[in-house]
Short mmCIF file of C-alpha atoms in Angstrom, two decimals:
data_model
loop_
_atom_site.label_atom_id
_atom_site.label_comp_id
_atom_site.label_asym_id
_atom_site.label_seq_id
_atom_site.Cartn_x
_atom_site.Cartn_y
_atom_site.Cartn_z
CA MET A 3 0.00 0.00 0.00
CA ASN A 4 2.84 2.39 0.87
CA ARG A 5 4.50 1.55 -2.43
CA ILE A 6 1.33 2.34 -4.39
CA LEU A 7 0.87 5.58 -2.47
CA SER A 8 4.48 6.62 -3.15
CA LEU A 9 4.07 5.97 -6.84
CA MET A 10 0.80 7.93 -6.91
CA ILE A 11 2.48 10.91 -5.22
CA ALA A 12 5.48 10.74 -7.54
CA THR A 13 3.22 10.50 -10.58
CA LEU A 14 1.17 13.51 -9.49
CA ALA A 15 4.31 15.61 -8.85
CA LEU A 16 5.71 14.72 -12.25
CA ALA A 17 2.47 15.51 -14.00
CA CYS A 18 2.38 18.97 -12.42
CA SER A 19 6.01 19.82 -13.15
CA GLY A 20 6.28 19.09 -16.86
CA PRO A 21 6.87 16.16 -19.25
CA ASP A 22 6.35 12.68 -17.81
CA MET A 23 9.60 11.60 -16.19
CA GLN A 24 8.34 8.04 -15.98
CA ASP A 25 8.55 7.78 -19.77
CA ALA A 26 12.26 8.59 -19.84
CA GLY A 27 12.83 6.54 -22.97
CA GLU A 28 10.82 9.09 -24.93
CA ALA A 29 11.43 12.33 -23.04
CA GLY A 30 15.16 11.89 -22.44
CA SER A 31 17.32 14.73 -21.10
CA GLU A 32 14.57 17.31 -21.59
CA SER A 33 12.49 15.52 -18.94
CA LEU A 34 15.48 15.36 -16.60
CA ALA A 35 15.80 19.13 -16.77
CA THR A 36 12.21 19.56 -15.52
CA GLN A 37 13.10 17.76 -12.28
CA GLU A 38 16.19 19.73 -11.26
CA ASN A 39 14.30 21.44 -8.43
CA ALA A 40 12.55 18.32 -7.14
CA ALA A 41 13.75 16.83 -3.87
CA SER A 42 12.97 13.26 -4.94
CA TYR A 43 11.50 11.45 -7.93
CA PHE A 44 11.17 8.07 -9.65
CA LEU A 45 12.55 7.46 -13.11
CA CYS A 46 11.43 4.68 -15.45
CA GLY A 47 13.79 3.44 -18.14
CA ALA A 48 17.08 1.85 -19.11
CA PRO A 49 20.40 2.26 -17.24
CA MET A 50 21.55 5.17 -19.40
CA PHE A 51 18.91 7.36 -17.72
CA THR A 52 20.71 7.86 -14.40
CA CYS A 53 20.29 10.58 -11.78
CA PRO A 54 21.44 14.05 -12.91
CA SER A 55 24.25 16.04 -11.30
CA GLY A 56 23.49 16.98 -7.70
CA TYR A 57 21.26 13.96 -7.15
CA THR A 58 22.01 10.59 -5.56
CA MET A 59 20.66 7.20 -6.57
CA LEU A 60 18.71 5.74 -3.65
CA ASN A 61 17.68 2.40 -5.16
CA GLN A 62 16.65 0.58 -8.34
CA THR A 63 13.69 -1.79 -8.38
CA CYS A 64 11.38 -3.71 -10.67
CA SER A 65 8.24 -1.57 -10.63
CA PRO A 66 4.82 -2.75 -11.86
CA TYR A 67 4.01 0.85 -12.71
CA CYS A 68 7.04 1.23 -14.99
CA THR A 69 6.24 -2.15 -16.53
CA SER A 70 2.76 -0.88 -17.35
CA MET A 71 4.37 2.19 -18.95
CA GLY A 72 6.25 -0.04 -21.39
CA HIS A 73 9.54 -0.46 -19.54
CA PRO A 74 10.20 -4.17 -18.80
CA CYS A 75 12.56 -5.22 -16.02
CA THR A 76 14.63 -7.41 -18.32
CA PRO A 77 17.47 -7.63 -19.10
CA TRP A 78 18.77 -5.38 -16.29
CA GLY A 79 16.60 -6.74 -13.48
CA TYR A 80 15.01 -3.36 -12.77
CA ASN A 81 13.07 -0.66 -14.57
CA GLU A 82 12.80 2.12 -11.99
CA THR A 83 15.46 4.37 -10.40
CA HIS A 84 14.72 6.47 -7.32
CA CYS A 85 16.73 9.73 -7.31
CA TYR A 86 16.94 12.21 -4.44
CA ARG A 87 18.78 15.42 -3.69
CA PRO A 88 20.62 15.42 -0.32
CA ASP A 89 19.99 18.31 2.06
CA PRO A 90 22.66 21.04 1.80
CA ILE A 91 25.42 20.94 4.41
CA VAL A 92 25.19 24.01 6.64
CA GLY A 93 27.12 24.93 9.77
CA THR A 94 27.25 27.90 12.14
CA ILE A 95 29.61 28.71 15.01
CA SER A 96 29.71 31.54 17.54
CA ALA A 97 31.88 32.71 20.42
CA THR A 98 30.61 34.59 23.51
CA PRO A 99 32.41 36.86 24.06
CA THR A 100 34.62 37.38 21.03
CA ASN A 101 36.78 39.87 22.98
CA VAL A 102 37.86 38.33 26.30
CA ARG A 103 39.04 40.95 28.81
CA ILE A 104 41.52 39.58 31.35
CA ASN A 105 42.56 41.36 34.55
CA LEU A 106 46.25 40.55 34.54
CA ASP A 107 46.57 41.60 38.19
CA VAL A 108 44.35 38.66 39.13
CA THR A 109 44.67 35.98 36.44
CA GLN A 110 46.38 35.18 33.15
CA THR A 111 43.42 33.52 31.43
CA GLY A 112 39.82 34.25 30.49
CA THR A 113 36.87 32.24 29.19
CA THR A 114 34.75 32.25 26.06
CA ASN A 115 31.85 29.96 25.20
CA ILE A 116 31.87 28.27 21.77
CA CYS A 117 28.55 27.10 20.31
CA PHE A 118 28.15 25.36 16.97
CA ASP A 119 25.49 23.63 14.93
CA VAL A 120 25.48 21.56 11.72
CA SER A 121 22.70 20.28 9.46
CA GLY A 122 22.72 18.02 6.42
CA ILE A 123 25.42 15.88 8.11
CA THR A 124 25.57 13.80 11.29
CA GLU A 125 28.41 15.74 12.92
CA GLY A 126 31.03 18.43 12.52
CA GLU A 127 34.41 19.17 14.08
CA VAL A 128 35.75 22.38 15.56
CA TRP A 129 39.49 22.88 15.16
CA LEU A 130 41.46 25.60 16.92
CA SER A 131 44.30 27.69 15.52
CA VAL A 132 46.15 30.13 17.80
CA ASN A 133 47.80 33.05 15.99
CA ASN A 134 47.46 31.22 12.63
CA GLN A 135 49.49 28.26 13.84
CA SER A 136 48.71 24.58 13.29
CA GLU A 137 45.14 23.49 14.06
CA VAL A 138 44.20 21.13 16.90
CA LEU A 139 40.86 19.42 17.52
CA PHE A 140 38.68 21.31 19.99
CA ALA A 141 35.24 19.65 19.81
CA ARG A 142 33.13 17.21 17.81
CA GLY A 143 29.36 16.84 17.53
CA ASP A 144 26.25 18.22 15.85
CA ASN A 145 24.79 20.89 18.15
CA PHE A 146 26.20 21.94 21.52
CA CYS A 147 28.33 24.48 23.40
CA GLN A 148 31.72 24.09 25.05
CA ALA A 149 33.75 26.50 27.19
CA ALA A 150 37.31 27.55 26.37
CA PRO A 151 38.70 28.72 29.75
CA TRP A 152 42.29 29.28 28.61
CA ILE A 153 42.11 32.44 26.48
CA THR A 154 45.27 34.50 27.02
CA ALA A 155 45.97 38.20 26.46
CA GLY A 156 47.57 39.33 23.21
CA ASN A 157 46.58 36.22 21.24
CA THR A 158 44.02 35.43 18.56
CA PHE A 159 42.07 32.17 18.64
CA ALA A 160 40.32 30.96 15.46
CA PHE A 161 37.67 28.26 16.04
CA LYS A 162 37.00 26.62 12.68
CA LEU A 163 33.97 24.41 12.03
CA TYR A 164 34.50 21.62 9.47
CA SER A 165 32.07 19.21 7.86
CA GLY A 166 32.33 15.64 9.23
CA ARG A 167 35.70 14.23 10.27
CA ALA A 168 37.65 14.68 7.05
CA HIS A 169 38.97 18.12 8.12
CA THR A 170 38.69 19.40 4.56
CA THR A 171 35.42 21.35 4.12
CA LEU A 172 35.34 24.54 6.19
CA LEU A 173 31.81 25.66 7.09
CA ALA A 174 32.33 28.65 9.41
CA THR A 175 34.84 30.38 11.70
CA ALA A 176 34.59 32.27 14.99
CA THR A 177 37.55 34.44 16.02
CA VAL A 178 38.33 35.34 19.64
CA THR A 179 40.94 37.79 20.92
CA GLY A 180 42.36 38.06 24.42
CA GLU A 181 42.74 41.58 25.84
CA GLY A 182 44.71 42.17 29.02
CA TYR A 183 44.22 45.09 31.41
CA ARG A 184 45.32 46.11 34.88
CA GLY A 185 42.35 46.15 37.22
CA GLY A 186 44.06 45.83 40.56
CA THR A 187 44.14 42.96 43.01
CA ASN A 188 41.20 43.94 45.22
CA PRO A 189 38.35 41.49 44.68
CA PRO A 190 35.54 43.29 42.82
CA PRO A 191 31.93 43.12 44.06
CA GLN A 192 30.15 39.99 42.93
CA CYS A 193 28.10 40.13 39.74
CA GLY A 194 24.69 38.55 39.58
CA PRO A 195 22.97 36.28 39.93
CA CYS A 196 21.92 36.99 36.35
CA GLN A 197 18.66 35.94 34.76
CA SER A 198 18.56 33.24 32.11
CA GLY A 199 20.36 34.31 28.92
CA PHE A 200 22.49 36.87 30.76
CA SER A 201 25.98 36.57 32.29
CA CYS A 202 28.97 38.61 33.52
CA PHE A 203 31.22 37.72 30.60
CA CYS A 204 32.68 41.24 30.21
CA GLY A 205 34.36 41.16 33.63
CA ASP A 206 32.86 44.49 34.77
CA ARG A 207 30.23 43.16 37.22
CA VAL A 208 27.34 43.86 34.82
CA CYS A 209 24.82 41.23 33.69
CA ARG A 210 24.66 41.42 29.91
CA ARG A 211 22.70 39.43 27.35
CA GLU A 212 24.85 36.59 26.02
CA GLY A 213 25.96 37.16 22.43
CA THR A 214 26.27 40.94 22.77
CA LEU A 215 29.54 42.87 22.57
CA CYS A 216 31.47 44.12 25.58
CA PRO A 217 31.83 47.92 25.88
#
């Protein structure tokens, strides 16, 4: 029943979009062109009618529908090809804050929070380069945040998000700089508690919305 329903949906989509893709033996490449914006479709015909560029072959079967359209399964053992277009690979990465202010009279390091997200793939990797030096793996996953509590003054930290684990396709970059200042050794008044979505990331005892810039 599901198979019949799928074929009915595919047939209706093809009928609305242009020449009948199921009759690929007659329509040829002109019919293929009408489907370039479709996410998925079925194609009846011989092996030379494969999925166009940008599409992936999901499976090939012997379809009663294609048989009824004049495309026998012999001699190839199938008469229908299911083509689909994979979702685009997208990734975003952010750092909060991007300018980490460090009171050098109290500490030598500061903290930034790195958040990243990928879609169209199962996971991505964040690699870190300090001052344009060699990259090292920082995090791996699909959608989460991780703190970097070792930001130092006078240095630039590039957090680079790559697709998958191949470390070849760069999706996005977040750059963080460490800024040192002399604020004295007296402990400052406590900041907060801050409401949800706010924190004291600027180091000046003020609750600010996360993701905004420090003054």
